[in-house]
mmCIF file of C-alpha atoms in Angstrom:
data_model
loop_
_atom_site.group_PDB
_atom_site.id
_atom_site.type_symbol
_atom_site.label_atom_id
_atom_site.label_comp_id
_atom_site.label_asym_id
_atom_site.label_seq_id
_atom_site.Cartn_x
_atom_site.Cartn_y
_atom_site.Cartn_z
ATOM 1 C CA MET G 1 137.401 94.960 40.296
ATOM 2 C CA GLY G 2 138.376 91.315 40.512
ATOM 3 C CA ILE G 3 137.206 88.735 42.988
ATOM 4 C CA PRO G 4 139.879 86.053 43.453
ATOM 5 C CA HIS G 5 138.578 82.505 43.871
ATOM 6 C CA TRP G 6 140.839 81.488 46.720
ATOM 7 C CA GLY G 7 141.889 77.848 47.127
ATOM 8 C CA LEU G 8 142.151 76.218 50.529
ATOM 9 C CA LYS G 9 145.732 76.210 51.807
ATOM 10 C CA GLU G 10 147.559 72.933 52.130
ATOM 11 C CA THR G 11 148.112 71.695 55.665
ATOM 12 C CA ASN G 12 151.203 69.554 56.334
ATOM 13 C CA GLY G 13 152.737 68.037 59.361
ATOM 14 C CA SER G 14 151.290 66.058 62.240
ATOM 15 C CA GLY G 15 148.367 63.690 62.224
ATOM 16 C CA SER G 16 146.102 66.287 63.827
ATOM 17 C CA ALA G 17 146.941 68.702 61.043
ATOM 18 C CA ASN G 18 145.983 65.998 58.511
ATOM 19 C CA ILE G 19 142.655 65.565 60.262
ATOM 20 C CA GLN G 20 142.179 69.313 60.094
ATOM 21 C CA LYS G 21 143.021 69.248 56.374
ATOM 22 C CA SER G 22 140.549 66.441 55.735
ATOM 23 C CA GLU G 23 137.781 68.252 57.575
ATOM 24 C CA CYS G 24 138.475 71.580 55.836
ATOM 25 C CA GLU G 25 138.505 69.995 52.384
ATOM 26 C CA SER G 26 135.589 67.610 52.843
ATOM 27 C CA PRO G 27 132.825 68.237 50.246
ATOM 28 C CA LEU G 28 130.201 70.766 51.319
ATOM 29 C CA GLY G 29 126.518 70.185 50.756
ATOM 30 C CA ASP G 30 123.617 72.565 51.161
ATOM 31 C CA LEU G 31 123.525 75.410 53.672
ATOM 32 C CA TYR G 32 120.813 75.546 56.353
ATOM 33 C CA HIS G 33 119.414 78.321 58.508
ATOM 34 C CA VAL G 34 119.134 76.989 62.089
ATOM 35 C CA ARG G 35 117.149 78.539 64.971
ATOM 36 C CA ILE G 36 117.369 77.037 68.442
ATOM 37 C CA LEU G 37 115.203 78.498 71.203
ATOM 38 C CA PHE G 38 116.242 78.256 74.847
ATOM 39 C CA VAL G 39 114.516 79.309 78.065
ATOM 40 C CA LEU G 40 116.759 80.469 80.906
ATOM 41 C CA ARG G 41 116.582 78.393 84.047
ATOM 42 C CA THR G 42 119.089 80.570 85.895
ATOM 43 C CA PRO G 43 119.842 84.306 85.414
ATOM 44 C CA LEU G 44 122.179 85.315 82.573
ATOM 45 C CA GLU G 45 124.564 88.250 82.334
ATOM 46 C CA LEU G 46 126.179 88.973 78.981
ATOM 47 C CA LYS G 47 129.287 91.043 79.621
ATOM 48 C CA ARG G 48 130.710 90.586 76.133
ATOM 49 C CA PHE G 49 129.241 90.791 72.653
ATOM 50 C CA SER G 50 126.622 88.015 72.351
ATOM 51 C CA GLY G 51 127.844 86.999 68.884
ATOM 52 C CA LEU G 52 130.890 85.510 70.596
ATOM 53 C CA ILE G 53 128.627 83.569 72.968
ATOM 54 C CA ALA G 54 126.555 82.389 70.031
ATOM 55 C CA ARG G 55 129.707 81.166 68.362
ATOM 56 C CA ALA G 56 130.817 79.292 71.522
ATOM 57 C CA ILE G 57 127.386 77.586 71.802
ATOM 58 C CA LEU G 58 127.458 76.552 68.162
ATOM 59 C CA TYR G 59 130.962 75.116 68.313
ATOM 60 C CA SER G 60 130.126 73.230 71.502
ATOM 61 C CA LEU G 61 127.101 71.680 69.728
ATOM 62 C CA ILE G 62 129.004 70.616 66.636
ATOM 63 C CA GLY G 63 132.227 69.521 68.366
ATOM 64 C CA GLY G 64 134.337 72.406 67.082
ATOM 65 C CA MET G 65 134.010 71.393 63.419
ATOM 66 C CA TYR G 66 135.598 73.880 60.969
ATOM 67 C CA HIS G 67 137.045 75.955 63.799
ATOM 68 C CA ASP G 68 140.573 75.886 62.356
ATOM 69 C CA CYS G 69 139.664 75.944 58.648
ATOM 70 C CA PRO G 70 140.680 78.829 56.423
ATOM 71 C CA PHE G 71 137.114 78.999 55.095
ATOM 72 C CA LYS G 72 134.400 78.411 57.666
ATOM 73 C CA PRO G 73 131.035 77.553 56.106
ATOM 74 C CA LEU G 74 129.346 78.774 59.325
ATOM 75 C CA SER G 75 128.013 82.069 60.532
ATOM 76 C CA VAL G 76 126.087 83.195 63.606
ATOM 77 C CA ALA G 77 123.884 86.118 64.541
ATOM 78 C CA PRO G 78 124.041 87.748 67.932
ATOM 79 C CA LEU G 79 121.726 86.116 70.433
ATOM 80 C CA TYR G 80 118.095 87.146 70.015
ATOM 81 C CA VAL G 81 115.784 88.047 72.933
ATOM 82 C CA ASP G 82 112.077 88.647 72.281
ATOM 83 C CA GLY G 83 112.757 88.643 68.543
ATOM 84 C CA ARG G 84 115.471 91.287 68.667
ATOM 85 C CA PRO G 85 119.280 90.979 68.560
ATOM 86 C CA VAL G 86 121.088 91.889 71.793
ATOM 87 C CA TRP G 87 124.745 92.701 72.349
ATOM 88 C CA ILE G 88 125.032 92.637 76.132
ATOM 89 C CA GLY G 89 122.646 92.737 79.059
ATOM 90 C CA ARG G 90 121.153 90.974 82.053
ATOM 91 C CA PHE G 91 118.254 88.510 81.686
ATOM 92 C CA ASP G 92 116.050 86.850 84.219
ATOM 93 C CA VAL G 93 114.894 83.270 84.633
ATOM 94 C CA GLY G 94 112.244 82.470 82.029
ATOM 95 C CA THR G 95 113.662 84.710 79.322
ATOM 96 C CA LEU G 96 113.602 83.190 75.860
ATOM 97 C CA ILE G 97 116.994 83.271 74.088
ATOM 98 C CA GLN G 98 117.369 82.273 70.448
ATOM 99 C CA LEU G 99 120.541 81.060 68.674
ATOM 100 C CA ARG G 100 120.480 81.778 64.920
ATOM 101 C CA ALA G 101 123.159 80.284 62.673
ATOM 102 C CA VAL G 102 123.876 79.193 59.136
ATOM 103 C CA VAL G 103 125.560 75.781 58.845
ATOM 104 C CA PRO G 104 126.346 73.201 56.153
ATOM 105 C CA ASP G 105 124.572 69.851 56.068
ATOM 106 C CA THR G 106 127.773 68.167 57.306
ATOM 107 C CA VAL G 107 127.075 69.356 60.899
ATOM 108 C CA LEU G 108 123.302 68.794 61.112
ATOM 109 C CA ALA G 109 123.558 65.317 62.669
ATOM 110 C CA LYS G 110 125.801 66.629 65.451
ATOM 111 C CA LEU G 111 123.739 69.780 65.893
ATOM 112 C CA PHE G 112 120.517 67.932 66.475
ATOM 113 C CA SER G 113 121.966 65.395 68.864
ATOM 114 C CA ILE G 114 121.679 68.290 71.301
ATOM 115 C CA GLY G 115 120.655 67.500 74.849
ATOM 116 C CA ASP G 116 117.907 69.109 76.919
ATOM 117 C CA TYR G 117 120.146 71.784 78.445
ATOM 118 C CA VAL G 118 123.089 73.943 77.373
ATOM 119 C CA GLU G 119 125.328 76.354 79.289
ATOM 120 C CA VAL G 120 125.276 80.018 78.253
ATOM 121 C CA GLU G 121 128.019 82.026 79.929
ATOM 122 C CA GLY G 122 127.600 79.980 83.114
ATOM 123 C CA ALA G 123 123.777 80.156 83.029
ATOM 124 C CA LYS G 124 121.569 77.064 82.556
ATOM 125 C CA ALA G 125 119.310 77.144 79.549
ATOM 126 C CA GLU G 126 116.723 74.551 78.463
ATOM 127 C CA VAL G 127 116.176 73.743 74.814
ATOM 128 C CA VAL G 128 112.538 74.242 73.930
ATOM 129 C CA GLN G 129 112.474 74.419 70.135
ATOM 130 C CA ALA G 130 114.739 73.814 67.090
ATOM 131 C CA GLU G 131 113.998 74.759 63.499
ATOM 132 C CA VAL G 132 116.000 74.200 60.334
ATOM 133 C CA GLU G 133 115.385 75.205 56.756
ATOM 134 C CA PRO G 134 117.594 75.352 53.637
ATOM 135 C CA VAL G 135 119.007 78.736 52.710
ATOM 136 C CA ARG G 136 117.144 80.008 49.638
ATOM 137 C CA VAL G 137 116.822 83.481 48.118
ATOM 138 C CA GLN G 138 114.815 84.706 45.147
ATOM 139 C CA ALA G 139 116.531 86.503 42.303
ATOM 140 C CA SER G 140 113.437 87.358 40.297
ATOM 141 C CA ASN G 141 111.510 90.637 40.554
ATOM 142 C CA PRO G 142 114.260 92.685 42.235
ATOM 143 C CA PRO G 143 112.934 95.936 43.725
ATOM 144 C CA ARG G 144 114.341 99.086 42.285
ATOM 145 C CA ARG G 145 114.936 100.431 45.782
ATOM 146 C CA PHE G 146 115.459 98.539 49.024
ATOM 147 C CA ALA G 147 117.258 98.954 52.375
ATOM 148 C CA VAL G 148 119.786 96.984 54.379
ATOM 149 C CA GLU G 149 119.962 97.422 58.149
ATOM 150 C CA PHE G 150 123.361 96.515 59.596
ATOM 151 C CA LEU G 151 122.541 95.258 63.064
ATOM 152 C CA THR G 152 126.079 94.485 64.285
ATOM 153 C CA PRO G 153 129.464 96.012 63.410
ATOM 154 C CA THR G 154 130.194 95.416 59.746
ATOM 155 C CA ARG G 155 133.621 95.742 58.192
ATOM 156 C CA PHE G 156 135.482 94.337 55.230
ATOM 157 C CA LYS G 157 139.050 93.017 55.161
ATOM 158 C CA LEU G 158 141.264 94.287 52.372
ATOM 159 C CA ARG G 159 144.824 93.313 51.502
ATOM 160 C CA THR G 160 147.619 95.754 50.798
ATOM 161 C CA PRO G 161 150.324 94.988 48.208
ATOM 162 C CA GLN G 162 152.443 93.977 51.208
ATOM 163 C CA ARG G 163 149.721 91.390 52.119
ATOM 164 C CA ARG G 164 148.859 93.255 55.318
ATOM 165 C CA ALA G 165 145.221 93.219 56.327
ATOM 166 C CA ILE G 166 143.415 96.556 56.573
ATOM 167 C CA TYR G 167 139.690 97.128 57.166
ATOM 168 C CA THR G 168 137.110 99.382 55.593
ATOM 169 C CA MET G 169 133.593 100.210 56.815
ATOM 170 C CA ASP G 170 132.417 101.102 53.322
ATOM 171 C CA VAL G 171 128.925 99.557 52.941
ATOM 172 C CA SER G 172 128.428 100.670 49.323
ATOM 173 C CA ALA G 173 126.597 98.376 46.856
ATOM 174 C CA PRO G 174 129.802 97.079 45.203
ATOM 175 C CA ARG G 175 131.218 96.114 48.619
ATOM 176 C CA LEU G 176 128.087 94.129 49.505
ATOM 177 C CA ALA G 177 128.045 92.340 46.154
ATOM 178 C CA ASP G 178 131.776 91.579 46.445
ATOM 179 C CA SER G 179 131.453 90.188 49.976
ATOM 180 C CA ALA G 180 128.456 87.951 49.211
ATOM 181 C CA ALA G 181 129.987 86.687 45.948
ATOM 182 C CA ARG G 182 133.292 85.780 47.627
ATOM 183 C CA HIS G 183 131.407 83.653 50.129
ATOM 184 C CA ALA G 184 129.071 82.028 47.590
ATOM 185 C CA LEU G 185 131.940 81.146 45.274
ATOM 186 C CA ARG G 186 133.488 78.970 47.993
ATOM 187 C CA LEU G 187 130.495 76.616 47.827
ATOM 188 C CA PRO G 188 130.058 73.899 45.202
ATOM 189 C CA PRO G 189 128.520 75.414 42.052
ATOM 190 C CA ASP G 190 125.372 73.273 42.210
ATOM 191 C CA VAL G 191 124.773 74.364 45.856
ATOM 192 C CA THR G 192 125.270 78.035 44.900
ATOM 193 C CA ARG G 193 122.805 77.635 42.046
ATOM 194 C CA GLN G 194 120.216 76.136 44.403
ATOM 195 C CA ILE G 195 120.624 78.881 46.966
ATOM 196 C CA LEU G 196 120.688 81.860 44.595
ATOM 197 C CA SER G 197 118.309 80.385 42.020
ATOM 198 C CA ARG G 198 120.913 81.612 39.542
ATOM 199 C CA GLN G 199 124.319 80.377 38.356
ATOM 200 C CA LEU G 200 127.280 82.270 39.767
ATOM 201 C CA THR G 201 130.724 82.116 38.165
ATOM 202 C CA LEU G 202 133.771 84.238 38.864
ATOM 203 C CA GLU G 203 133.017 86.250 35.693
ATOM 204 C CA ASP G 204 129.385 86.731 36.836
ATOM 205 C CA ALA G 205 130.643 88.099 40.165
ATOM 206 C CA LYS G 206 133.087 90.524 38.495
ATOM 207 C CA ARG G 207 130.263 91.742 36.243
ATOM 208 C CA VAL G 208 127.854 92.294 39.139
ATOM 209 C CA VAL G 209 130.412 94.241 41.163
ATOM 210 C CA ALA G 210 131.257 96.474 38.213
ATOM 211 C CA TRP G 211 127.559 96.979 37.396
ATOM 212 C CA THR G 212 126.678 98.041 40.936
ATOM 213 C CA ALA G 213 129.483 100.613 40.908
ATOM 214 C CA GLN G 214 127.919 102.196 37.844
ATOM 215 C CA TYR G 215 124.201 101.763 38.322
ATOM 216 C CA VAL G 216 123.417 101.526 42.079
ATOM 217 C CA TYR G 217 123.659 104.445 44.489
ATOM 218 C CA SER G 218 122.530 105.186 48.073
ATOM 219 C CA PRO G 219 119.882 107.964 48.376
ATOM 220 C CA TYR G 220 119.697 107.509 52.158
ATOM 221 C CA VAL G 221 122.534 106.642 54.534
ATOM 222 C CA ASP G 222 122.274 106.499 58.327
ATOM 223 C CA ILE G 223 125.494 104.837 59.431
ATOM 224 C CA LYS G 224 127.517 105.138 62.604
ATOM 225 C CA THR G 225 130.606 103.325 63.767
ATOM 226 C CA LYS G 226 130.206 101.266 66.913
ATOM 227 C CA ALA G 227 132.494 99.020 68.863
ATOM 228 C CA ALA G 228 131.705 95.547 70.289
ATOM 229 C CA GLU G 229 133.885 93.407 72.503
ATOM 230 C CA GLY G 230 135.691 90.872 70.297
ATOM 231 C CA ASP G 231 138.101 88.058 71.048
ATOM 232 C CA THR G 232 141.093 90.354 71.308
ATOM 233 C CA GLY G 233 139.520 93.672 72.245
ATOM 234 C CA LYS G 234 137.080 96.096 70.705
ATOM 235 C CA GLU G 235 135.914 95.414 67.161
ATOM 236 C CA ILE G 236 134.711 98.474 65.244
ATOM 237 C CA GLY G 237 132.302 98.397 62.379
ATOM 238 C CA ALA G 238 129.437 100.117 60.612
ATOM 239 C CA VAL G 239 125.985 99.958 62.193
ATOM 240 C CA GLY G 240 122.852 101.528 60.845
ATOM 241 C CA CYS G 241 120.722 101.542 57.720
ATOM 242 C CA VAL G 242 121.346 102.278 54.034
ATOM 243 C CA GLU G 243 118.926 102.445 51.108
ATOM 244 C CA TYR G 244 120.112 101.313 47.715
ATOM 245 C CA GLU G 245 118.520 102.244 44.384
ATOM 246 C CA ARG G 246 119.420 101.345 40.847
ATOM 247 C CA ILE G 247 119.372 104.214 38.328
ATOM 248 C CA SER G 248 117.415 102.388 35.634
ATOM 249 C CA PRO G 249 113.928 100.838 36.162
ATOM 250 C CA LYS G 250 114.872 98.130 33.672
ATOM 251 C CA VAL G 251 115.358 94.689 35.224
ATOM 252 C CA SER G 252 118.351 92.836 33.849
ATOM 253 C CA LEU G 253 119.910 89.441 34.662
ATOM 254 C CA THR G 254 122.685 91.325 36.423
ATOM 255 C CA ALA G 255 120.177 93.217 38.527
ATOM 256 C CA GLU G 256 118.567 89.927 39.505
ATOM 257 C CA LEU G 257 121.888 88.399 40.491
ATOM 258 C CA PHE G 258 122.768 91.457 42.567
ATOM 259 C CA TRP G 259 119.431 91.210 44.395
ATOM 260 C CA ALA G 260 120.089 87.509 45.112
ATOM 261 C CA LEU G 261 123.576 88.264 46.432
ATOM 262 C CA VAL G 262 122.306 91.011 48.751
ATOM 263 C CA GLN G 263 119.743 88.637 50.265
ATOM 264 C CA TYR G 264 122.338 85.909 50.571
ATOM 265 C CA GLY G 265 124.806 88.259 52.249
ATOM 266 C CA ALA G 266 122.181 89.278 54.794
ATOM 267 C CA VAL G 267 121.651 85.594 55.657
ATOM 268 C CA VAL G 268 125.292 84.548 56.031
ATOM 269 C CA GLY G 269 126.592 87.967 57.130
ATOM 270 C CA PHE G 270 128.556 90.673 55.290
ATOM 271 C CA GLY G 271 132.260 91.237 55.602
ATOM 272 C CA ASP G 272 134.673 89.983 58.211
ATOM 273 C CA GLY G 273 133.823 88.061 61.387
ATOM 274 C CA LYS G 274 130.764 86.077 60.296
ATOM 275 C CA THR G 275 131.396 83.357 62.910
ATOM 276 C CA HIS G 276 131.594 86.083 65.583
ATOM 277 C CA GLY G 277 128.154 87.556 64.816
ATOM 278 C CA PHE G 278 129.634 90.573 63.002
ATOM 279 C CA GLY G 279 128.120 91.744 59.716
ATOM 280 C CA HIS G 280 124.623 90.598 60.725
ATOM 281 C CA ALA G 281 122.079 92.420 58.526
ATOM 282 C CA MET G 282 118.454 92.508 57.536
ATOM 283 C CA VAL G 283 117.001 93.410 54.095
ATOM 284 C CA GLN G 284 113.819 95.501 54.247
ATOM 285 C CA GLU G 285 111.728 97.800 52.083
ATOM 286 C CA ARG G 286 112.800 101.118 53.645
ATOM 287 C CA CYS G 287 114.994 102.206 56.538
ATOM 288 C CA VAL G 288 113.275 102.111 59.914
ATOM 289 C CA VAL G 289 115.425 103.718 62.596
ATOM 290 C CA GLU G 290 115.063 101.908 65.874
ATOM 291 C CA ARG G 291 117.177 102.557 68.929
ATOM 292 C CA ARG G 292 116.612 100.188 71.812
ATOM 293 C CA LYS G 293 118.729 100.192 74.929
ATOM 294 C CA ILE G 294 118.358 96.424 75.167
ATOM 295 C CA ALA G 295 120.471 96.086 72.021
ATOM 296 C CA PHE G 296 123.500 97.586 73.739
ATOM 297 C CA GLY G 297 122.795 96.508 77.321
ATOM 298 C CA GLY G 298 120.074 96.776 79.906
ATOM 299 C CA THR G 299 116.408 97.365 79.302
ATOM 300 C CA GLY G 300 114.368 100.412 78.468
ATOM 301 C CA ALA G 301 111.687 101.990 76.360
ATOM 302 C CA ALA G 302 111.988 101.996 72.571
ATOM 303 C CA TRP G 303 111.071 104.607 70.072
ATOM 304 C CA THR G 304 110.627 104.177 66.367
ATOM 305 C CA LYS G 305 110.858 106.678 63.509
ATOM 306 C CA GLU G 306 109.697 105.533 60.083
ATOM 307 C CA ARG G 307 110.716 107.196 56.909
#
């Protein structure tokens, strides 16, 4: 099950295209997890998926960098309210809204030249706090069993022999490893080593994907397909929680690298649409099923069922 290490496509033509080429091929440094907290000064109504709004805010802060690049070293989560991701909804003055994103060091200077106020879907929001930390995951001591909660529609783009794009909502362990490895392999090797605390080569990635297909299964699956409003219509993907367990209690270097890739994928997003807030996930010990109306619009009581 190979993982091609794609090269960036050449861009020819006008001066603007050459600028785009230069930006897309400029050396990447470390990745950073950014959290910016806003307080609403006017009411806000989110009529479309908030991941798209998060993307618009991020691009406005960094001047549209990487927007037209084949590989975008950026990803966003849906907007967070009271520590929880929301898709749509109405929010009053005084509500705290958080933007969460992963960005390369090349945009940090622009990102933190942010003013006191930003516009969020026509609403006025004041910046009250900004945090940044390098993306780091631990490969050592991988748990034998863990869970991944997919908080926004997650899907993976495949290519047919005719080079047509098709999508799958398969969230099996090999698919997660494949997705995270593809993204990590686009970074400079020294940056990938810092982030994963392990070296990752193309051969390493192939080995991990093959290993997960043979040794990791899902004893608990609670997945539904849901649709969110994308740029060109409804985007469908897998939402819910899956537990993954390796057959053998023995910890190998491959098991450690798989654990690192799962954590990395949860940070940058799994699958297609990372810059739209799709594929946003959280790694946890066990599945905790939470259904909150605020996640899909409006407000309401929440109930929790723990396994």
